[in-house]
Short mmCIF file of C-alpha atoms in Angstrom, two decimals:
data_model
loop_
_atom_site.label_atom_id
_atom_site.label_comp_id
_atom_site.label_asym_id
_atom_site.label_seq_id
_atom_site.Cartn_x
_atom_site.Cartn_y
_atom_site.Cartn_z
CA MET X 1 -32.10 -18.47 -17.38
CA ASP X 2 -33.08 -20.96 -14.76
CA HIS X 3 -29.43 -22.30 -14.86
CA ILE X 4 -28.08 -18.93 -13.90
CA THR X 5 -27.31 -19.67 -10.12
CA PHE X 6 -25.69 -17.18 -7.75
CA LEU X 7 -22.29 -18.81 -8.32
CA VAL X 8 -22.71 -18.55 -12.13
CA ALA X 9 -23.67 -14.89 -11.88
CA VAL X 10 -20.50 -14.30 -9.67
CA VAL X 11 -18.30 -15.92 -12.40
CA ILE X 12 -19.89 -13.98 -15.12
CA VAL X 13 -19.34 -10.63 -13.14
CA THR X 14 -15.71 -11.70 -12.46
CA ALA X 15 -15.08 -12.64 -16.11
CA LEU X 16 -16.16 -9.06 -16.96
CA ALA X 17 -13.95 -7.67 -14.28
CA PHE X 18 -11.09 -9.58 -15.87
CA ASP X 19 -12.13 -8.13 -19.32
CA PHE X 20 -11.96 -4.67 -17.89
CA THR X 21 -8.39 -5.24 -16.44
CA ASN X 22 -7.54 -6.63 -19.85
CA GLY X 23 -8.70 -3.41 -21.48
CA PHE X 24 -6.66 -1.04 -19.31
CA HIS X 25 -3.72 -3.44 -19.19
CA ASP X 26 -3.57 -3.63 -23.01
CA THR X 27 -4.44 -0.13 -24.19
CA ALA X 28 -0.66 0.29 -24.63
CA ASN X 29 -0.86 -2.27 -27.40
CA ALA X 30 -2.71 -0.03 -29.75
CA MET X 31 -1.89 3.52 -28.53
CA ALA X 32 1.38 3.68 -26.95
CA THR X 33 3.40 4.43 -30.07
CA SER X 34 0.92 6.99 -31.30
CA ILE X 35 0.96 8.82 -28.03
CA ALA X 36 4.62 8.63 -27.88
CA THR X 37 5.20 10.10 -31.21
CA GLY X 38 2.54 12.85 -30.79
CA ALA X 39 0.21 11.39 -33.57
CA LEU X 40 -2.77 11.46 -31.00
CA LYS X 41 -3.22 13.19 -27.62
CA PRO X 42 -3.49 10.63 -24.70
CA ARG X 43 -7.08 11.12 -23.97
CA THR X 44 -8.07 11.17 -27.59
CA ALA X 45 -6.19 7.91 -28.43
CA VAL X 46 -7.68 5.92 -25.43
CA LEU X 47 -11.33 7.12 -26.33
CA ILE X 48 -10.78 5.94 -30.17
CA SER X 49 -9.29 2.80 -28.87
CA GLY X 50 -12.11 2.00 -26.48
CA VAL X 51 -14.78 2.60 -29.07
CA LEU X 52 -13.00 0.26 -31.59
CA ASN X 53 -12.39 -2.33 -29.11
CA VAL X 54 -16.16 -2.63 -28.63
CA GLY X 55 -16.69 -2.74 -32.42
CA GLY X 56 -13.90 -5.42 -32.76
CA ALA X 57 -15.73 -7.70 -30.35
CA PHE X 58 -18.51 -8.28 -32.93
CA LEU X 59 -16.20 -9.29 -35.78
CA SER X 60 -15.56 -13.02 -34.94
CA THR X 61 -16.09 -15.66 -32.53
CA GLU X 62 -13.40 -18.27 -33.44
CA VAL X 63 -11.14 -17.45 -30.58
CA ALA X 64 -14.05 -17.61 -28.14
CA LYS X 65 -14.71 -21.04 -29.33
CA THR X 66 -11.12 -22.21 -28.79
CA ILE X 67 -11.46 -21.01 -25.12
CA SER X 68 -14.78 -22.43 -24.51
CA GLY X 69 -14.26 -25.85 -25.92
CA GLY X 70 -10.54 -26.13 -26.89
CA ILE X 71 -7.97 -25.83 -24.09
CA VAL X 72 -10.04 -27.39 -21.37
CA ASP X 73 -12.61 -30.19 -21.26
CA ASP X 74 -16.05 -28.41 -20.89
CA THR X 75 -17.67 -31.57 -19.48
CA LEU X 76 -15.42 -31.53 -16.48
CA VAL X 77 -15.11 -27.82 -15.81
CA THR X 78 -17.31 -26.42 -13.00
CA PRO X 79 -18.19 -22.69 -12.48
CA GLY X 80 -16.06 -22.80 -9.29
CA MET X 81 -12.98 -23.76 -11.33
CA ILE X 82 -13.62 -20.93 -13.83
CA PHE X 83 -14.00 -18.45 -10.99
CA ALA X 84 -10.80 -19.43 -9.41
CA GLY X 85 -8.88 -19.26 -12.67
CA LEU X 86 -10.25 -15.70 -13.18
CA VAL X 87 -9.05 -14.70 -9.81
CA GLY X 88 -5.42 -15.80 -10.72
CA ALA X 89 -5.65 -13.83 -14.01
CA ILE X 90 -6.96 -10.70 -12.56
CA LEU X 91 -4.39 -10.59 -9.64
CA TRP X 92 -1.45 -11.17 -12.19
CA ASN X 93 -2.85 -8.51 -14.47
CA LEU X 94 -2.91 -6.05 -11.59
CA LEU X 95 0.60 -6.98 -10.43
CA THR X 96 2.20 -6.46 -13.79
CA TRP X 97 0.26 -3.27 -14.24
CA LEU X 98 1.73 -1.97 -11.06
CA LEU X 99 5.23 -2.79 -12.24
CA GLY X 100 4.54 -1.30 -15.79
CA LEU X 101 5.30 -4.64 -17.47
CA PRO X 102 3.42 -5.32 -20.75
CA SER X 103 2.88 -8.95 -19.89
CA SER X 104 0.01 -11.01 -21.52
CA SER X 105 -3.32 -10.84 -20.22
CA SER X 106 -4.37 -13.63 -22.49
CA HIS X 107 -1.61 -15.98 -21.02
CA ALA X 108 -2.74 -14.89 -17.45
CA LEU X 109 -6.27 -16.10 -18.31
CA PHE X 110 -4.99 -19.22 -19.88
CA GLY X 111 -2.65 -19.86 -16.94
CA GLY X 112 -5.37 -19.31 -14.38
CA LEU X 113 -7.81 -21.61 -16.14
CA ILE X 114 -5.33 -24.45 -16.66
CA GLY X 115 -4.17 -24.28 -13.02
CA ALA X 116 -7.65 -24.17 -11.72
CA VAL X 117 -8.99 -27.06 -13.91
CA TRP X 118 -5.93 -29.12 -13.35
CA VAL X 119 -6.59 -28.89 -9.51
CA GLY X 120 -10.35 -29.26 -9.73
CA ALA X 121 -10.66 -31.92 -12.39
CA GLY X 122 -7.16 -33.52 -12.73
CA GLU X 123 -4.79 -33.70 -15.57
CA ARG X 124 -7.50 -35.07 -17.98
CA GLY X 125 -9.39 -31.87 -17.71
CA VAL X 126 -6.69 -29.89 -19.70
CA HIS X 127 -6.22 -30.53 -23.41
CA PHE X 128 -2.38 -29.96 -23.52
CA ASP X 129 -2.26 -30.69 -27.14
CA LYS X 130 -4.59 -27.83 -27.76
CA VAL X 131 -2.70 -25.69 -25.41
CA VAL X 132 0.54 -26.31 -27.33
CA GLU X 133 -1.23 -25.74 -30.73
CA LYS X 134 -3.38 -22.84 -30.02
CA VAL X 135 -1.42 -20.94 -27.35
CA LEU X 136 2.25 -21.93 -26.95
CA ILE X 137 3.27 -22.07 -30.60
CA PRO X 138 1.55 -18.66 -31.46
CA ALA X 139 3.25 -17.33 -28.33
CA VAL X 140 6.75 -18.02 -29.83
CA ALA X 141 5.84 -17.32 -33.40
CA SER X 142 3.73 -14.13 -33.33
CA PRO X 143 6.19 -11.64 -31.79
CA ILE X 144 8.87 -12.87 -34.10
CA VAL X 145 6.75 -12.54 -37.21
CA ALA X 146 5.50 -9.08 -36.15
CA GLY X 147 9.07 -8.06 -35.19
CA VAL X 148 10.57 -9.09 -38.61
CA ALA X 149 7.75 -7.45 -40.47
CA ALA X 150 8.09 -4.21 -38.51
CA LEU X 151 11.88 -4.23 -38.97
CA LEU X 152 11.53 -4.45 -42.65
CA ALA X 153 8.68 -2.04 -43.10
CA THR X 154 10.74 0.63 -40.92
CA TYR X 155 13.80 -0.02 -43.10
CA LEU X 156 11.80 0.61 -46.19
CA ALA X 157 10.03 3.49 -44.92
CA TYR X 158 13.19 5.37 -44.04
CA LYS X 159 14.71 4.35 -47.40
CA ILE X 160 12.03 5.61 -49.30
CA THR X 161 11.57 8.86 -47.49
CA ALA X 162 15.36 9.49 -47.14
CA ARG X 163 15.29 12.68 -49.48
CA ALA X 164 11.97 13.90 -48.36
CA ARG X 165 11.69 16.89 -45.97
CA LYS X 166 11.58 15.57 -42.43
CA ASP X 167 8.65 17.60 -41.21
CA SER X 168 6.65 16.36 -44.12
CA VAL X 169 7.55 12.74 -43.48
CA THR X 170 6.73 13.17 -39.71
CA LYS X 171 3.30 14.65 -40.54
CA GLY X 172 2.47 12.02 -43.12
CA PHE X 173 3.35 9.11 -40.91
CA ARG X 174 1.57 10.63 -37.91
CA LEU X 175 -1.62 10.61 -39.99
CA GLY X 176 -0.98 7.13 -41.02
CA GLN X 177 -0.54 6.22 -37.35
CA ILE X 178 -4.11 7.38 -36.56
CA ALA X 179 -5.36 4.74 -39.08
CA SER X 180 -2.87 2.00 -38.15
CA ALA X 181 -3.46 2.36 -34.38
CA SER X 182 -7.10 2.33 -35.03
CA LEU X 183 -6.83 -0.97 -36.72
CA VAL X 184 -4.89 -2.36 -33.88
CA SER X 185 -7.62 -1.45 -31.44
CA LEU X 186 -10.08 -3.11 -33.75
CA ALA X 187 -7.94 -6.17 -33.98
CA HIS X 188 -7.43 -6.23 -30.12
CA GLY X 189 -11.08 -6.16 -29.61
CA THR X 190 -11.67 -9.01 -32.02
CA ASN X 191 -8.91 -11.15 -30.25
CA ASP X 192 -9.10 -10.29 -26.71
CA ALA X 193 -12.73 -9.63 -26.04
CA GLN X 194 -13.49 -13.14 -27.47
CA LYS X 195 -11.33 -14.61 -24.54
CA THR X 196 -13.82 -13.35 -21.97
CA MET X 197 -16.75 -14.38 -24.40
CA GLY X 198 -15.12 -17.90 -24.33
CA VAL X 199 -14.88 -17.94 -20.56
CA ILE X 200 -18.50 -16.80 -20.01
CA THR X 201 -19.74 -19.30 -22.64
CA LEU X 202 -17.61 -22.17 -20.97
CA THR X 203 -19.30 -21.18 -17.57
CA LEU X 204 -22.91 -21.28 -19.14
CA ILE X 205 -22.10 -24.61 -20.82
CA SER X 206 -20.85 -26.13 -17.43
CA ALA X 207 -24.01 -24.95 -15.77
CA GLY X 208 -26.29 -26.38 -18.45
CA ALA X 209 -27.57 -23.07 -19.71
CA LEU X 210 -25.96 -23.77 -23.24
CA GLY X 211 -25.28 -26.89 -25.12
CA HIS X 212 -21.92 -28.59 -25.60
CA ASP X 213 -19.81 -26.74 -28.31
CA ALA X 214 -22.25 -23.81 -28.34
CA GLY X 215 -20.96 -20.15 -29.36
CA PRO X 216 -21.34 -17.11 -27.31
CA PRO X 217 -24.86 -15.40 -27.28
CA VAL X 218 -25.24 -11.83 -28.41
CA TRP X 219 -25.56 -10.58 -24.84
CA VAL X 220 -22.29 -12.19 -24.01
CA ILE X 221 -20.48 -10.64 -27.02
CA ALA X 222 -22.03 -7.20 -26.14
CA SER X 223 -21.11 -7.32 -22.53
CA ALA X 224 -17.55 -8.47 -23.08
CA GLY X 225 -17.10 -5.79 -25.74
CA LEU X 226 -18.37 -3.04 -23.47
CA ALA X 227 -16.19 -4.18 -20.55
CA ILE X 228 -12.97 -4.23 -22.55
CA GLY X 229 -13.95 -1.00 -24.25
CA LEU X 230 -14.44 0.80 -20.80
CA GLY X 231 -11.09 -0.55 -19.41
CA THR X 232 -9.28 0.51 -22.57
CA TYR X 233 -10.77 4.13 -22.22
CA LEU X 234 -9.37 4.53 -18.63
CA GLY X 235 -6.03 3.69 -19.87
CA GLY X 236 -3.24 1.66 -18.51
CA TRP X 237 -0.81 4.65 -18.26
CA ARG X 238 2.02 2.78 -16.79
CA ILE X 239 2.33 0.24 -19.51
CA ILE X 240 1.62 2.93 -22.16
CA ARG X 241 4.82 4.65 -20.86
CA THR X 242 6.76 1.43 -20.97
CA MET X 243 5.78 0.50 -24.61
CA GLY X 244 5.96 4.01 -25.75
CA LYS X 245 9.23 5.37 -24.13
CA GLY X 246 10.84 2.40 -22.42
CA LEU X 247 11.82 0.04 -25.29
CA THR X 248 13.13 2.64 -27.86
CA ASP X 249 12.71 6.18 -28.95
CA ILE X 250 9.85 5.85 -31.45
CA GLN X 251 9.47 8.10 -34.40
CA SER X 252 6.25 8.29 -36.61
CA PRO X 253 7.53 5.93 -39.39
CA GLN X 254 8.43 3.40 -36.73
CA GLY X 255 5.06 3.81 -34.86
CA PHE X 256 3.26 3.25 -38.31
CA ALA X 257 5.37 0.21 -39.21
CA ALA X 258 5.03 -1.46 -35.75
CA GLU X 259 1.24 -0.95 -35.72
CA ALA X 260 0.61 -2.11 -39.31
CA ALA X 261 2.60 -5.29 -38.55
CA ALA X 262 0.78 -6.04 -35.32
CA THR X 263 -2.57 -5.63 -37.05
CA THR X 264 -1.83 -8.15 -39.76
CA VAL X 265 -0.63 -10.67 -37.27
CA ILE X 266 -3.51 -10.20 -34.83
CA LEU X 267 -6.29 -10.31 -37.41
CA THR X 268 -4.91 -13.24 -39.25
CA SER X 269 -4.72 -15.29 -36.01
CA ALA X 270 -8.11 -14.22 -34.94
CA HIS X 271 -9.49 -15.66 -38.20
CA LEU X 272 -7.64 -18.81 -37.57
CA GLY X 273 -8.83 -19.22 -33.89
CA PHE X 274 -5.40 -18.79 -32.46
CA ALA X 275 -5.68 -17.21 -29.06
CA LEU X 276 -2.51 -15.37 -29.17
CA SER X 277 -1.11 -12.54 -27.01
CA THR X 278 -1.67 -9.01 -28.46
CA THR X 279 0.85 -7.74 -26.02
CA GLN X 280 3.58 -9.89 -27.16
CA VAL X 281 2.74 -9.06 -30.94
CA CYS X 282 2.68 -5.31 -30.38
CA SER X 283 5.81 -5.61 -28.27
CA GLY X 284 7.47 -7.56 -31.06
CA GLY X 285 6.45 -4.88 -33.57
CA VAL X 286 7.85 -1.99 -31.40
CA LEU X 287 11.18 -4.02 -31.07
CA GLY X 288 11.24 -4.71 -34.63
CA ALA X 289 10.75 -1.06 -35.49
CA GLY X 290 13.57 -0.04 -33.06
CA LEU X 291 15.92 -2.25 -34.90
CA GLY X 292 14.78 -1.14 -38.34
CA ARG X 293 15.82 2.41 -37.83
CA ARG X 294 19.60 3.15 -38.23
CA LEU X 295 21.17 4.41 -35.01
CA ALA X 296 18.06 3.77 -33.10
CA GLU X 297 18.62 2.66 -29.51
CA VAL X 298 16.78 -0.36 -28.29
CA ARG X 299 16.74 -0.56 -24.28
CA TRP X 300 17.55 -4.28 -23.96
CA GLY X 301 17.22 -4.15 -20.11
CA THR X 302 13.58 -3.32 -20.45
CA ALA X 303 12.98 -5.77 -23.32
CA GLY X 304 14.64 -8.39 -21.13
CA ARG X 305 12.33 -7.77 -18.10
CA MET X 306 9.38 -8.06 -20.59
CA VAL X 307 10.62 -11.29 -21.91
CA ILE X 308 10.96 -12.64 -18.40
CA ALA X 309 7.39 -11.52 -17.62
CA TRP X 310 6.12 -13.38 -20.82
CA LEU X 311 7.89 -16.57 -19.70
CA VAL X 312 6.50 -16.48 -16.14
CA THR X 313 2.98 -15.39 -16.79
CA LEU X 314 1.40 -18.50 -17.78
CA PRO X 315 2.90 -20.72 -15.11
CA ALA X 316 2.55 -18.04 -12.33
CA ALA X 317 -1.17 -17.36 -13.23
CA ALA X 318 -1.69 -21.21 -13.36
CA LEU X 319 -0.08 -21.36 -9.77
CA VAL X 320 -2.49 -18.61 -8.51
CA GLY X 321 -5.41 -20.17 -10.25
CA GLY X 322 -4.65 -23.57 -8.74
CA VAL X 323 -4.31 -22.13 -5.19
CA SER X 324 -7.58 -20.13 -5.79
CA ALA X 325 -9.26 -23.63 -6.85
CA SER X 326 -8.00 -25.27 -3.73
CA VAL X 327 -9.34 -22.45 -1.56
CA VAL X 328 -12.71 -22.41 -3.33
CA LYS X 329 -12.98 -26.09 -2.76
CA HIS X 330 -12.10 -26.09 0.87
CA GLY X 331 -12.95 -22.43 2.06
CA GLY X 332 -15.75 -21.62 -0.44
CA THR X 333 -16.22 -18.85 -2.90
CA PHE X 334 -16.74 -16.08 -0.40
CA GLY X 335 -13.42 -16.67 1.28
CA THR X 336 -11.77 -16.53 -2.18
CA VAL X 337 -13.52 -13.19 -3.10
CA VAL X 338 -12.48 -11.60 0.31
CA ILE X 339 -8.70 -12.67 -0.24
CA ALA X 340 -8.66 -11.52 -3.90
CA LEU X 341 -10.24 -8.10 -3.00
CA CYS X 342 -7.83 -7.47 -0.33
CA ALA X 343 -4.88 -8.33 -2.69
CA ALA X 344 -6.32 -6.16 -5.43
CA ALA X 345 -6.87 -3.22 -3.00
CA PHE X 346 -3.21 -3.42 -1.94
CA ILE X 347 -1.91 -3.31 -5.33
CA VAL X 348 -4.17 -0.40 -6.31
CA LEU X 349 -3.00 1.54 -3.21
CA ALA X 350 0.63 0.82 -4.00
CA SER X 351 0.12 2.33 -7.46
CA ARG X 352 -0.73 5.71 -5.88
CA ARG X 353 2.81 6.02 -4.48
CA ASN X 354 4.10 6.65 -8.07
CA PRO X 355 1.03 7.67 -10.15
CA VAL X 356 1.25 7.63 -14.03
CA ARG X 357 -1.49 9.66 -15.82
CA ALA X 358 -2.40 11.04 -19.13
CA ASP X 359 -0.56 14.33 -18.46
CA ASN X 360 2.82 12.59 -17.44
CA VAL X 361 2.67 9.50 -19.53
CA ASN X 362 5.23 10.69 -21.98
CA ASP X 363 7.85 11.68 -19.21
CA ALA X 364 10.48 8.95 -19.79
CA HIS X 365 12.70 7.35 -17.17
CA GLU X 366 16.39 8.60 -17.36
CA VAL X 367 18.03 6.84 -20.24
CA THR X 368 21.01 7.25 -22.33
CA VAL X 369 20.41 8.64 -25.96
CA ARG X 370 22.74 7.97 -28.67
CA ALA X 371 24.32 11.33 -29.81
CA ALA X 372 25.89 12.33 -32.91
CA ALA X 373 29.41 12.61 -31.40
CA PRO X 374 30.80 9.57 -29.59
CA THR X 375 31.98 11.92 -26.72
CA THR X 376 28.52 13.68 -26.16
CA VAL X 377 25.98 11.98 -24.00
CA GLY X 378 22.47 13.43 -23.27
CA THR X 379 19.67 12.28 -21.04
CA VAL X 380 15.95 12.57 -21.39
CA ALA X 381 14.30 13.28 -17.97
#
């Protein structure tokens, strides 16, 4: 513990703060569809998700090892660079939360780290081959795989239950959603909590407190799991509304299909050490489920804004991380903390102008709903 300097302690606290924002930013991944279909009450959903995120953090450390010794050179990284990268990731998470966009917390973290290390250590500090293999390829493939799987599962669900009573089908799939959403929460903790574990482990390696290629200690696993679980419980209601109501009108068979597809993709990638975006996987599952139901309406405008957010997240966070690294280098850690806190406070205050809470999360924006007759148009308030 002699190696835990004040700067290292600041970085660890900042990493846990990012983990907290990751939790409330990504609650929608697991619970948005269950809340939208009425399978779970909002507060119950986020409580279940928070507890299972903590449990999921203890299931694997493969992704943590990818972060701590994969995408950047841990022999060139300093705690100051890691701190700067975390600042970039946190600010991007807060901004996209304010806008209600389900962007990738994972790519915000990767981008922040890549930008900060590139500025601090030069191009040689980033393993771009690993970035392509472990980050970019999964980013493209995972939402497509989840979307296709959810589309097929939705189609089969409606085909198999076509002659069954609608209320029985709805009740049955809502019960199934409780299980499938819980598995997504467990998978999210397994994948996303590990990213913060990897950052803290990388910090301890750079400070000499752990050896090269070391895995995360138990206290790191526990603290990362608790931070993401607490953030999940508080709920990112803005993004839950977008995922549950903004992409398509989700029914219980669709919600079950989307969650089952997302769980399979996330757990498989976590086992293989791929640090993919659970947000992109779950969004792909929701879109696939929307396309799998006959006459379902997919709101492509919302989907397009999400895709744009996915594309710009990594470079935007890298830019903020690089600027933060430059500020840390020339102005010190304290100045960076002050600027970051001011920016975060501004975003939080701006969010209060149009609050989204558990009691109004299912209030959709005005959208056109496809009616039975071509001449009839209805709206949902």
